[in-house]
Amino acid sequence: MRNKIFMPFRYKVLLKEIKSFNDKKILDVGCGDYSPYYTQTIFPKADYWGIDINGKFSTFFKEKHKFLKVNVENEPLPFKESTFDIVVVSHVLEHLRSVHVVIKECYRILKPGGLIYTEAPSPISIILPSMDGTLNFYDDMSHIRPFTKTSLKKLLSSHNFKVIKCRTRRDWLWIIFGIPSVIFKNITRNMPLYGGYFWDLFGCVVFVIGKK
């Protein structure tokens, strides 16, 4: 039950499409630090790769060669065509000016029938209060634009993806059980609360899954 509550939302919805990550080759675009740690711990049989503009995140990979430092706006993805079963682009597109370049490259490196998961803040985030960990869109000064469900769907469709799911992110397990848990834990330990805890509650994030 705990794993189901705290599992990142993207994996919950992807597992409904593919049933298992075992032996699946996954690319995490803009992987950061938490995602590599969590993915490799919970899904040890997945063939997990990551790219990020920040090279320091290589330290979070058990197999160092599976992390590559890449600026996705200025460089092609350093993989052959039809390499990956799944590509995750979560909270990356809102930082980019050249979003079409990235999505085109994701299509190229996905295997036929492969899935792309994209997630980004919606315009609702513009009117939310400021909070550590980004609740208001402009809490992160590197943000350029939010996305609606329609704009994110059109972006994928314009690069030949078949959109199979397009929704506002609402993880009810997290809302009902996860949020009270982290509030209690953080308050009792005198730790700050972060904006990301409340994205599902406010419905300020949208996601689209596309199929090649």
PDB file of C-alpha atoms in Angstrom:
ATOM      1  CA  MET A   1       0.000   0.000   0.000  1.00  0.00           C
ATOM      2  CA  ARG A   2       2.804   2.412   0.898  1.00  0.00           C
ATOM      3  CA  ASN A   3       4.484   1.890  -2.480  1.00  0.00           C
ATOM      4  CA  LYS A   4       1.192   2.563  -4.253  1.00  0.00           C
ATOM      5  CA  ILE A   5       0.742   5.828  -2.343  1.00  0.00           C
ATOM      6  CA  PHE A   6       4.250   7.186  -2.776  1.00  0.00           C
ATOM      7  CA  MET A   7       4.999   5.852  -6.256  1.00  0.00           C
ATOM      8  CA  PRO A   8       5.426   8.761  -8.717  1.00  0.00           C
ATOM      9  CA  PHE A   9       2.208   9.355 -10.616  1.00  0.00           C
ATOM     10  CA  ARG A  10       3.781   8.766 -14.033  1.00  0.00           C
ATOM     11  CA  TYR A  11       4.597   5.170 -13.141  1.00  0.00           C
ATOM     12  CA  LYS A  12       1.116   4.509 -11.802  1.00  0.00           C
ATOM     13  CA  VAL A  13      -0.521   5.502 -15.074  1.00  0.00           C
ATOM     14  CA  LEU A  14       2.127   3.875 -17.276  1.00  0.00           C
ATOM     15  CA  LEU A  15       1.707   0.567 -15.441  1.00  0.00           C
ATOM     16  CA  LYS A  16      -1.943   0.585 -16.486  1.00  0.00           C
ATOM     17  CA  GLU A  17      -0.746   0.548 -20.098  1.00  0.00           C
ATOM     18  CA  ILE A  18       2.174  -1.916 -19.977  1.00  0.00           C
ATOM     19  CA  LYS A  19       1.594  -3.952 -16.747  1.00  0.00           C
ATOM     20  CA  SER A  20       5.314  -4.278 -15.895  1.00  0.00           C
ATOM     21  CA  PHE A  21       8.597  -2.389 -16.295  1.00  0.00           C
ATOM     22  CA  ASN A  22      10.641  -5.593 -16.202  1.00  0.00           C
ATOM     23  CA  ASP A  23      13.129  -5.599 -19.103  1.00  0.00           C
ATOM     24  CA  LYS A  24      11.642  -2.379 -20.464  1.00  0.00           C
ATOM     25  CA  LYS A  25      14.176   0.177 -21.679  1.00  0.00           C
ATOM     26  CA  ILE A  26      13.215   3.559 -20.225  1.00  0.00           C
ATOM     27  CA  LEU A  27      14.682   6.991 -20.968  1.00  0.00           C
ATOM     28  CA  ASP A  28      14.069   9.720 -18.399  1.00  0.00           C
ATOM     29  CA  VAL A  29      14.552  13.112 -20.076  1.00  0.00           C
ATOM     30  CA  GLY A  30      15.551  15.707 -17.479  1.00  0.00           C
ATOM     31  CA  CYS A  31      15.897  12.959 -14.889  1.00  0.00           C
ATOM     32  CA  GLY A  32      17.208  15.075 -11.995  1.00  0.00           C
ATOM     33  CA  ASP A  33      18.177  13.249  -8.808  1.00  0.00           C
ATOM     34  CA  TYR A  34      15.084  11.780  -7.123  1.00  0.00           C
ATOM     35  CA  SER A  35      13.730   9.973 -10.180  1.00  0.00           C
ATOM     36  CA  PRO A  36      16.873   7.850 -10.811  1.00  0.00           C
ATOM     37  CA  TYR A  37      17.069   6.851  -7.161  1.00  0.00           C
ATOM     38  CA  TYR A  38      13.413   5.892  -6.936  1.00  0.00           C
ATOM     39  CA  THR A  39      13.137   4.142 -10.312  1.00  0.00           C
ATOM     40  CA  GLN A  40      16.216   1.973  -9.844  1.00  0.00           C
ATOM     41  CA  THR A  41      15.133   1.043  -6.312  1.00  0.00           C
ATOM     42  CA  ILE A  42      11.520   0.117  -7.044  1.00  0.00           C
ATOM     43  CA  PHE A  43      11.996  -1.264 -10.565  1.00  0.00           C
ATOM     44  CA  PRO A  44      15.429  -2.932 -10.470  1.00  0.00           C
ATOM     45  CA  LYS A  45      14.688  -5.085 -13.529  1.00  0.00           C
ATOM     46  CA  ALA A  46      13.956  -2.080 -15.754  1.00  0.00           C
ATOM     47  CA  ASP A  47      16.719  -0.920 -18.104  1.00  0.00           C
ATOM     48  CA  TYR A  48      16.675   2.680 -16.869  1.00  0.00           C
ATOM     49  CA  TRP A  49      18.608   5.500 -18.596  1.00  0.00           C
ATOM     50  CA  GLY A  50      18.639   9.225 -17.879  1.00  0.00           C
ATOM     51  CA  ILE A  51      19.741  12.454 -19.482  1.00  0.00           C
ATOM     52  CA  ASP A  52      19.965  15.904 -17.938  1.00  0.00           C
ATOM     53  CA  ILE A  53      21.673  19.217 -18.589  1.00  0.00           C
ATOM     54  CA  ASN A  54      23.248  18.940 -15.135  1.00  0.00           C
ATOM     55  CA  GLY A  55      26.057  16.401 -15.133  1.00  0.00           C
ATOM     56  CA  LYS A  56      26.128  15.979 -11.347  1.00  0.00           C
ATOM     57  CA  PHE A  57      23.104  13.678 -11.480  1.00  0.00           C
ATOM     58  CA  SER A  58      25.310  10.857 -12.777  1.00  0.00           C
ATOM     59  CA  THR A  59      26.082  10.065  -9.124  1.00  0.00           C
ATOM     60  CA  PHE A  60      22.539   8.720  -8.711  1.00  0.00           C
ATOM     61  CA  PHE A  61      23.006   5.992 -11.328  1.00  0.00           C
ATOM     62  CA  LYS A  62      24.152   2.516 -10.334  1.00  0.00           C
ATOM     63  CA  GLU A  63      25.564   2.067 -13.841  1.00  0.00           C
ATOM     64  CA  LYS A  64      27.279   5.360 -14.680  1.00  0.00           C
ATOM     65  CA  HIS A  65      27.221   4.847 -18.454  1.00  0.00           C
ATOM     66  CA  LYS A  66      23.415   4.976 -18.346  1.00  0.00           C
ATOM     67  CA  PHE A  67      23.478   8.699 -17.566  1.00  0.00           C
ATOM     68  CA  LEU A  68      24.402  11.226 -20.247  1.00  0.00           C
ATOM     69  CA  LYS A  69      24.749  14.981 -19.946  1.00  0.00           C
ATOM     70  CA  VAL A  70      22.684  16.463 -22.773  1.00  0.00           C
ATOM     71  CA  ASN A  71      21.207  19.861 -23.588  1.00  0.00           C
ATOM     72  CA  VAL A  72      18.044  18.681 -25.312  1.00  0.00           C
ATOM     73  CA  GLU A  73      17.382  22.034 -26.974  1.00  0.00           C
ATOM     74  CA  ASN A  74      20.747  22.177 -28.719  1.00  0.00           C
ATOM     75  CA  GLU A  75      21.775  18.537 -29.141  1.00  0.00           C
ATOM     76  CA  PRO A  76      20.093  15.493 -30.703  1.00  0.00           C
ATOM     77  CA  LEU A  77      19.388  12.679 -28.285  1.00  0.00           C
ATOM     78  CA  PRO A  78      22.489  10.444 -28.410  1.00  0.00           C
ATOM     79  CA  PHE A  79      20.644   7.218 -29.205  1.00  0.00           C
ATOM     80  CA  LYS A  80      19.818   5.232 -32.328  1.00  0.00           C
ATOM     81  CA  GLU A  81      16.327   5.053 -33.766  1.00  0.00           C
ATOM     82  CA  SER A  82      13.867   2.680 -32.084  1.00  0.00           C
ATOM     83  CA  THR A  83      15.939   2.215 -28.915  1.00  0.00           C
ATOM     84  CA  PHE A  84      13.488   2.732 -26.031  1.00  0.00           C
ATOM     85  CA  ASP A  85      10.180   1.228 -24.944  1.00  0.00           C
ATOM     86  CA  ILE A  86       9.254   4.266 -22.821  1.00  0.00           C
ATOM     87  CA  VAL A  87      10.350   7.904 -22.782  1.00  0.00           C
ATOM     88  CA  VAL A  88       9.447  10.107 -19.807  1.00  0.00           C
ATOM     89  CA  VAL A  89       9.446  13.899 -20.229  1.00  0.00           C
ATOM     90  CA  SER A  90       8.167  15.119 -16.871  1.00  0.00           C
ATOM     91  CA  HIS A  91       8.392  18.798 -15.936  1.00  0.00           C
ATOM     92  CA  VAL A  92      10.855  19.552 -18.704  1.00  0.00           C
ATOM     93  CA  LEU A  93       8.854  21.142 -21.523  1.00  0.00           C
ATOM     94  CA  GLU A  94       7.907  24.222 -19.485  1.00  0.00           C
ATOM     95  CA  HIS A  95      11.626  25.083 -19.316  1.00  0.00           C
ATOM     96  CA  LEU A  96      12.223  24.895 -23.082  1.00  0.00           C
ATOM     97  CA  ARG A  97      11.805  27.248 -26.000  1.00  0.00           C
ATOM     98  CA  SER A  98      12.274  24.516 -28.627  1.00  0.00           C
ATOM     99  CA  VAL A  99       9.726  21.950 -27.477  1.00  0.00           C
ATOM    100  CA  HIS A 100       9.153  20.564 -30.986  1.00  0.00           C
ATOM    101  CA  VAL A 101      12.803  19.586 -31.329  1.00  0.00           C
ATOM    102  CA  VAL A 102      12.628  17.466 -28.189  1.00  0.00           C
ATOM    103  CA  ILE A 103       9.357  15.706 -29.009  1.00  0.00           C
ATOM    104  CA  LYS A 104      10.547  14.944 -32.541  1.00  0.00           C
ATOM    105  CA  GLU A 105      13.677  13.321 -31.114  1.00  0.00           C
ATOM    106  CA  CYS A 106      11.623  11.332 -28.614  1.00  0.00           C
ATOM    107  CA  TYR A 107       9.554   9.920 -31.462  1.00  0.00           C
ATOM    108  CA  ARG A 108      12.705   8.926 -33.337  1.00  0.00           C
ATOM    109  CA  ILE A 109      14.256   6.957 -30.477  1.00  0.00           C
ATOM    110  CA  LEU A 110      11.058   5.171 -29.401  1.00  0.00           C
ATOM    111  CA  LYS A 111      10.395   1.670 -30.653  1.00  0.00           C
ATOM    112  CA  PRO A 112       7.223   1.144 -32.703  1.00  0.00           C
ATOM    113  CA  GLY A 113       4.423   0.845 -30.172  1.00  0.00           C
ATOM    114  CA  GLY A 114       6.544   2.602 -27.544  1.00  0.00           C
ATOM    115  CA  LEU A 115       5.053   5.131 -25.119  1.00  0.00           C
ATOM    116  CA  ILE A 116       5.916   8.706 -24.234  1.00  0.00           C
ATOM    117  CA  TYR A 117       4.756  10.247 -20.956  1.00  0.00           C
ATOM    118  CA  THR A 118       4.709  14.048 -20.811  1.00  0.00           C
ATOM    119  CA  GLU A 119       3.750  16.181 -17.813  1.00  0.00           C
ATOM    120  CA  ALA A 120       3.808  19.943 -17.260  1.00  0.00           C
ATOM    121  CA  PRO A 121       2.248  22.709 -15.130  1.00  0.00           C
ATOM    122  CA  SER A 122      -1.073  24.077 -16.365  1.00  0.00           C
ATOM    123  CA  PRO A 123      -2.190  27.742 -16.391  1.00  0.00           C
ATOM    124  CA  ILE A 124      -3.931  27.099 -13.048  1.00  0.00           C
ATOM    125  CA  SER A 125      -0.472  27.163 -11.453  1.00  0.00           C
ATOM    126  CA  ILE A 126      -0.154  30.855 -12.352  1.00  0.00           C
ATOM    127  CA  ILE A 127      -2.844  31.875  -9.846  1.00  0.00           C
ATOM    128  CA  LEU A 128      -1.742  29.643  -6.952  1.00  0.00           C
ATOM    129  CA  PRO A 129       0.188  31.043  -3.975  1.00  0.00           C
ATOM    130  CA  SER A 130       3.965  30.934  -3.901  1.00  0.00           C
ATOM    131  CA  MET A 131       5.570  28.057  -2.011  1.00  0.00           C
ATOM    132  CA  ASP A 132       8.938  26.338  -1.670  1.00  0.00           C
ATOM    133  CA  GLY A 133       9.251  23.482  -4.129  1.00  0.00           C
ATOM    134  CA  THR A 134       7.176  25.277  -6.783  1.00  0.00           C
ATOM    135  CA  LEU A 135       3.440  25.665  -6.370  1.00  0.00           C
ATOM    136  CA  ASN A 136       3.028  28.909  -8.304  1.00  0.00           C
ATOM    137  CA  PHE A 137       4.328  28.626 -11.871  1.00  0.00           C
ATOM    138  CA  TYR A 138       6.762  31.500 -11.353  1.00  0.00           C
ATOM    139  CA  ASP A 139       8.282  30.053  -8.190  1.00  0.00           C
ATOM    140  CA  ASP A 140      10.737  28.536 -10.667  1.00  0.00           C
ATOM    141  CA  MET A 141      12.305  31.411 -12.583  1.00  0.00           C
ATOM    142  CA  SER A 142      13.435  29.082 -15.370  1.00  0.00           C
ATOM    143  CA  HIS A 143       9.816  28.356 -16.335  1.00  0.00           C
ATOM    144  CA  ILE A 144       8.849  29.747 -19.739  1.00  0.00           C
ATOM    145  CA  ARG A 145       5.291  28.598 -20.466  1.00  0.00           C
ATOM    146  CA  PRO A 146       2.546  26.445 -18.934  1.00  0.00           C
ATOM    147  CA  PHE A 147       0.590  23.893 -20.973  1.00  0.00           C
ATOM    148  CA  THR A 148      -3.098  23.112 -21.233  1.00  0.00           C
ATOM    149  CA  LYS A 149      -4.292  19.595 -21.957  1.00  0.00           C
ATOM    150  CA  THR A 150      -5.104  20.756 -25.475  1.00  0.00           C
ATOM    151  CA  SER A 151      -1.713  22.332 -26.158  1.00  0.00           C
ATOM    152  CA  LEU A 152       0.173  19.306 -24.824  1.00  0.00           C
ATOM    153  CA  LYS A 153      -2.026  16.956 -26.830  1.00  0.00           C
ATOM    154  CA  LYS A 154      -1.507  18.987 -30.008  1.00  0.00           C
ATOM    155  CA  LEU A 155       2.251  19.008 -29.448  1.00  0.00           C
ATOM    156  CA  LEU A 156       2.409  15.215 -29.407  1.00  0.00           C
ATOM    157  CA  SER A 157      -0.085  14.778 -32.231  1.00  0.00           C
ATOM    158  CA  SER A 158       1.919  17.127 -34.453  1.00  0.00           C
ATOM    159  CA  HIS A 159       4.815  14.658 -34.255  1.00  0.00           C
ATOM    160  CA  ASN A 160       2.732  11.621 -35.188  1.00  0.00           C
ATOM    161  CA  PHE A 161       2.061  10.306 -31.699  1.00  0.00           C
ATOM    162  CA  LYS A 162      -1.316   8.681 -31.126  1.00  0.00           C
ATOM    163  CA  VAL A 163      -2.636  10.241 -27.917  1.00  0.00           C
ATOM    164  CA  ILE A 164      -4.061   7.524 -25.676  1.00  0.00           C
ATOM    165  CA  LYS A 165      -4.534   9.528 -22.471  1.00  0.00           C
ATOM    166  CA  CYS A 166      -4.842  13.286 -21.830  1.00  0.00           C
ATOM    167  CA  ARG A 167      -5.897  14.444 -18.375  1.00  0.00           C
ATOM    168  CA  THR A 168      -5.385  16.672 -15.374  1.00  0.00           C
ATOM    169  CA  ARG A 169      -3.161  14.887 -12.868  1.00  0.00           C
ATOM    170  CA  ARG A 170      -5.242  13.679  -9.913  1.00  0.00           C
ATOM    171  CA  ASP A 171      -3.734  10.957  -7.753  1.00  0.00           C
ATOM    172  CA  TRP A 172      -6.495  10.217  -5.253  1.00  0.00           C
ATOM    173  CA  LEU A 173      -4.423   7.782  -3.211  1.00  0.00           C
ATOM    174  CA  TRP A 174      -1.871  10.543  -2.747  1.00  0.00           C
ATOM    175  CA  ILE A 175      -4.512  13.189  -1.983  1.00  0.00           C
ATOM    176  CA  ILE A 176      -6.313  11.060   0.623  1.00  0.00           C
ATOM    177  CA  PHE A 177      -3.373   9.300   2.267  1.00  0.00           C
ATOM    178  CA  GLY A 178      -0.105  10.805   1.048  1.00  0.00           C
ATOM    179  CA  ILE A 179      -0.695  14.497   1.744  1.00  0.00           C
ATOM    180  CA  PRO A 180      -1.832  14.028   5.387  1.00  0.00           C
ATOM    181  CA  SER A 181       1.129  11.694   5.905  1.00  0.00           C
ATOM    182  CA  VAL A 182       3.779  14.137   4.656  1.00  0.00           C
ATOM    183  CA  ILE A 183       2.155  17.089   6.460  1.00  0.00           C
ATOM    184  CA  PHE A 184       2.240  15.197   9.772  1.00  0.00           C
ATOM    185  CA  LYS A 185       5.776  13.918   9.190  1.00  0.00           C
ATOM    186  CA  ASN A 186       7.214  17.274   8.160  1.00  0.00           C
ATOM    187  CA  ILE A 187       5.519  19.281  10.909  1.00  0.00           C
ATOM    188  CA  THR A 188       6.539  16.856  13.668  1.00  0.00           C
ATOM    189  CA  ARG A 189      10.127  16.864  12.378  1.00  0.00           C
ATOM    190  CA  ASN A 190      10.161  20.638  11.885  1.00  0.00           C
ATOM    191  CA  MET A 191      10.699  20.210   8.148  1.00  0.00           C
ATOM    192  CA  PRO A 192       9.298  22.513   5.430  1.00  0.00           C
ATOM    193  CA  LEU A 193       6.331  21.608   3.260  1.00  0.00           C
ATOM    194  CA  TYR A 194       6.872  21.701  -0.502  1.00  0.00           C
ATOM    195  CA  GLY A 195       4.596  22.891  -3.259  1.00  0.00           C
ATOM    196  CA  GLY A 196       4.900  19.647  -5.192  1.00  0.00           C
ATOM    197  CA  TYR A 197       3.007  17.836  -2.440  1.00  0.00           C
ATOM    198  CA  PHE A 198      -0.154  19.716  -3.428  1.00  0.00           C
ATOM    199  CA  TRP A 199      -0.137  19.559  -7.253  1.00  0.00           C
ATOM    200  CA  ASP A 200      -2.748  16.790  -7.371  1.00  0.00           C
ATOM    201  CA  LEU A 201      -4.978  18.546  -4.839  1.00  0.00           C
ATOM    202  CA  PHE A 202      -5.079  21.779  -6.845  1.00  0.00           C
ATOM    203  CA  GLY A 203      -5.143  20.092 -10.262  1.00  0.00           C
ATOM    204  CA  CYS A 204      -2.397  22.367 -11.538  1.00  0.00           C
ATOM    205  CA  VAL A 205      -0.549  19.759 -13.630  1.00  0.00           C
ATOM    206  CA  VAL A 206      -1.578  18.073 -16.889  1.00  0.00           C
ATOM    207  CA  PHE A 207      -0.230  14.933 -18.529  1.00  0.00           C
ATOM    208  CA  VAL A 208      -0.460  13.207 -21.886  1.00  0.00           C
ATOM    209  CA  ILE A 209       0.563   9.688 -22.891  1.00  0.00           C
ATOM    210  CA  GLY A 210       1.322   9.119 -26.554  1.00  0.00           C
ATOM    211  CA  LYS A 211       2.034   5.964 -28.540  1.00  0.00           C
ATOM    212  CA  LYS A 212       4.335   5.626 -31.533  1.00  0.00           C
TER     213      LYS A 212
END
